[in-house]
Amino acid sequence: MYTQGLDQKQKKSAADPADTPGRLAAFQARIDADEKIEPKDWMPSGYRKTLIRQMSQHAHSEIVGMLPEGNWITRAPTLRRKAILLAKVQDEAGHGLYIYGATETLGVSRDNLVADLLSGKAKYSSIFNYPTISWADIGTIGWLVDGAAIMNQIPLCRCSYGPYARAMVRVCKEESFHQRQGYEIMLELCRGTDEQKRMAQGALDRWWWPSLMMFGPSDKTSEHSAQSMAWKIKRISNDELRQKFVDVTVPQAEYLGLKMPDEDLVFDQKTGHYRFGEIDWEEFWEVLKGNGKCNRERLEARNSAHDKGRWVREAASAYAEKQAARDAA
Amino acid sequence: MTKEQALITYATRMGDNAIVMAQRLSEWVGHGPELEEEMAMANFALDYVGQARMFFSYAGELDGNGRNEDEICFLRDGWDYGNVLLLEQPNGDFGETIARLVLFETFYSLQLEALASSPARKLAEIAACAIRESTYHIRHASHWLIRLGDGTDESHRRVQHAIDRLWTYTGELFEADQVDRIMQAEWEGPDLTALREQWHRQIDALLSKATLQKPADGWMDSGGKQGHHSEHLGYILAEMQSLQRTYPGANW
Ligand SMILES: [Fe+2]
Ligand SMILES: [Fe+2]
């Protein structure tokens, strides 16, 4: 899940008169019985809104995420790596399409969702506002970013909204490929020359903290988790997921022979978990607000693609209309 | 030139075509007119990378000097690259990319069909495998050419301009040099004169469906197969080869 802005962004909106106490209670009973909610079922307007926002953010993130990785396709160091990266980026486009499709079942159109992305109104994961400046960044993104995404998305496979849950099952399978391939890039670099090791360490230094931020604000400040939890849209809290991620990732870094950029990182024998340092939440909020290294470039790239493609889309619909007219004649 | 040498050069040229096309198509990722088209471009690029790997590995095997696919791809300079000029031209707009795909793939699938029955068995196998991909690419690109040609005034104008611009690079496809002649004589390679006629018939039919004008065969640029390239190839290689060149001998 790439939705770190979600929990705090939601404003209290006026209650929908259709959300009668009876309906709400019946809905909650279905959720509590672990029933899946399907597109045609009645749902509270807040549930629908929350899902639309979360799912569209997720889809946007898949799409914007193609940019930092696409940045290295033409420079991949071997043909095999080039093929793997191309396939990965293609998968991400597929995830985006698939999740947009699932979001449309909630009564919104992909065109409108994309328009919100392009105007800057909708959010996408801040992780993609960081630059990919070396080949090791591609390894690190697979290892950490896809790794964090899996951690987030596995519970979503049990999300109460059927189309989203099913989308996540499929997406998770591919993300775990990406994670392994990313780790494999890192392994190769860490077994390589001093320069390659330096490249790998540099990438870890830059991506570690942002990938911890992917899990969203701390539970202490995250106001909206409670409702999402009750609706079983969210099933595990931000901090719990983050801890799980740290616990599995630290030994992987050790195996690579890399040093985590965190002086406070220590294994706590009593709890069996790693304790880690304070996340720079100021950086998190700044990047979310638009003040990251690549925020402007990412949005400009998507807008430029959209604008330059307008004549193509217009041609396609003009042709389709002509064809329909010919068929009717 | 022995027939074995001709075969090595020929397989390398096929790989060069594939990888240069892959590089150009990859540039669309993240920048396409529709998400579906970005996926298609990435998918085609992936097909081409796969083909380049097969051609390069084959050339390396034949050569017997132990060069692997990556050494062939990343450690040769432009004058040793034998891709046709058409493929190294910049992408231009989406219409130009589509026009190039149509012009090249129509040739390429005919070339592959001929090679699929070559006595050079491995080459024939690679060709048979590539034909399936090529057929799909042509179908996709042809649909777009028709949509753009017969879409709006703007799209018609743009794609006509693209065809006109690229036409000068189509002559080279059918220009046989010594390598092509040995391939035809010794390995049942394509007869480029006959292939040219087939290509014209198919392109004529497609252009007319797309309501586009066929350009006159004026001056034709050529030389790519022999390593005489435009200024564009140098940049493609500089970008593609940068890691291999900066960190010689490293494993990735
Ligand atoms: Fe994904
Ligand atoms: Fe992924």
CSV table of C-alpha atoms in Angstrom, one decimal, chain A residues 63 66-67 70 72-83 86-87 89-90 93-94 96-97 100 110 135 188-189 193 195-196 199 301-302 305-306 309 311-316 318-319 322 326, chain B residues 19 23 26-27 29-36 38-39 42-43 45-46 49 52-53 56 69-70 73-74 93-95 144 146-148 150-152 154-155 158 239-240 242-244 247 250-252:
chain,number,residue,atom,x,y,z
A,63,ILE,CA,2.1,4.7,-12.0
A,66,MET,CA,7.4,3.8,-13.0
A,67,LEU,CA,9.3,7.0,-13.4
A,70,GLY,CA,12.1,3.8,-15.8
A,72,TRP,CA,17.4,3.2,-15.5
A,73,ILE,CA,15.9,1.0,-18.2
A,74,THR,CA,18.1,2.4,-20.9
A,75,ARG,CA,21.2,2.2,-18.6
A,76,ALA,CA,20.7,-1.3,-17.1
A,77,PRO,CA,24.2,-2.8,-16.9
A,78,THR,CA,23.4,-6.1,-18.6
A,79,LEU,CA,20.8,-7.4,-21.0
A,80,ARG,CA,19.4,-9.7,-18.3
A,81,ARG,CA,19.0,-6.9,-15.9
A,82,LYS,CA,17.4,-4.7,-18.6
A,83,ALA,CA,14.8,-7.4,-19.3
A,86,LEU,CA,11.4,-3.8,-18.1
A,87,ALA,CA,9.2,-6.6,-17.0
A,89,VAL,CA,8.0,-1.6,-14.8
A,90,GLN,CA,5.5,-3.2,-17.0
A,93,ALA,CA,1.7,-0.3,-15.0
A,94,GLY,CA,-0.4,-3.4,-14.8
A,96,GLY,CA,-1.9,0.7,-11.7
A,97,LEU,CA,-4.5,-0.3,-14.4
A,100,TYR,CA,-7.8,1.9,-11.2
A,110,ARG,CA,-10.3,6.5,-14.0
A,135,TRP,CA,22.1,1.5,-10.4
A,188,GLU,CA,25.6,-9.0,-6.8
A,189,LEU,CA,26.8,-5.5,-6.0
A,193,THR,CA,34.1,-4.5,-6.5
A,195,GLU,CA,33.0,0.7,-6.0
A,196,GLN,CA,30.0,-1.5,-6.3
A,199,MET,CA,27.2,2.2,-4.6
A,301,ALA,CA,6.5,14.2,-16.3
A,302,ARG,CA,3.0,12.8,-15.9
A,305,ALA,CA,2.9,12.7,-21.1
A,306,HIS,CA,-0.8,13.5,-20.8
A,309,GLY,CA,-0.7,12.3,-25.8
A,311,TRP,CA,-3.9,14.4,-30.0
A,312,VAL,CA,-3.4,10.6,-29.9
A,313,ARG,CA,-6.3,10.0,-27.6
A,314,GLU,CA,-8.4,12.4,-29.6
A,315,ALA,CA,-7.5,10.5,-32.8
A,316,ALA,CA,-8.4,7.2,-31.3
A,318,ALA,CA,-12.5,10.2,-33.6
A,319,TYR,CA,-11.6,7.0,-35.4
A,322,LYS,CA,-16.1,7.1,-37.6
A,326,ARG,CA,-19.7,3.3,-40.8
B,19,ILE,CA,18.7,-3.8,-29.0
B,23,GLN,CA,16.4,1.3,-26.3
B,26,SER,CA,12.1,2.0,-23.6
B,27,GLU,CA,12.2,5.8,-23.7
B,29,VAL,CA,8.1,4.2,-20.4
B,30,GLY,CA,6.5,6.8,-18.1
B,31,HIS,CA,5.8,9.1,-21.0
B,32,GLY,CA,3.2,7.5,-23.2
B,33,PRO,CA,-0.1,8.9,-24.4
B,34,GLU,CA,-2.0,6.3,-22.4
B,35,LEU,CA,-1.0,3.8,-19.7
B,36,GLU,CA,-2.0,0.9,-22.0
B,38,GLU,CA,3.3,2.5,-22.1
B,39,MET,CA,2.7,-1.1,-21.2
B,42,ALA,CA,7.6,-1.8,-22.5
B,43,ASN,CA,6.3,-5.1,-23.6
B,45,ALA,CA,11.0,-3.5,-25.8
B,46,LEU,CA,11.1,-6.5,-23.6
B,49,VAL,CA,15.7,-7.3,-25.5
B,52,ALA,CA,18.9,-9.3,-28.9
B,53,ARG,CA,20.1,-11.7,-26.3
B,56,PHE,CA,24.1,-12.0,-29.6
B,69,GLU,CA,25.8,-11.4,-25.1
B,70,ASP,CA,26.8,-8.5,-22.8
B,73,CYS,CA,26.2,-5.5,-26.7
B,74,PHE,CA,28.1,-3.2,-24.3
B,93,ASP,CA,6.0,11.9,-31.4
B,94,PHE,CA,3.9,8.8,-30.8
B,95,GLY,CA,2.9,8.8,-34.5
B,144,TRP,CA,-2.6,2.6,-34.4
B,146,ILE,CA,-5.0,3.4,-39.2
B,147,ARG,CA,-6.5,5.2,-36.2
B,148,LEU,CA,-4.0,8.0,-36.4
B,150,ASP,CA,-8.0,8.2,-40.2
B,151,GLY,CA,-8.5,9.9,-36.9
B,152,THR,CA,-8.4,13.7,-36.7
B,154,GLU,CA,-4.1,16.8,-36.7
B,155,SER,CA,-3.3,13.1,-36.3
B,158,ARG,CA,1.3,14.2,-37.9
B,239,GLU,CA,23.7,5.8,-22.4
B,240,MET,CA,23.3,2.1,-22.7
B,242,SER,CA,27.8,3.7,-19.4
B,243,LEU,CA,28.0,1.3,-16.4
B,244,GLN,CA,29.9,-1.4,-18.3
B,247,TYR,CA,33.3,-0.2,-14.2
B,250,ALA,CA,32.4,-5.8,-12.9
B,251,ASN,CA,29.6,-8.3,-12.5
B,252,TRP,CA,26.0,-7.1,-12.2
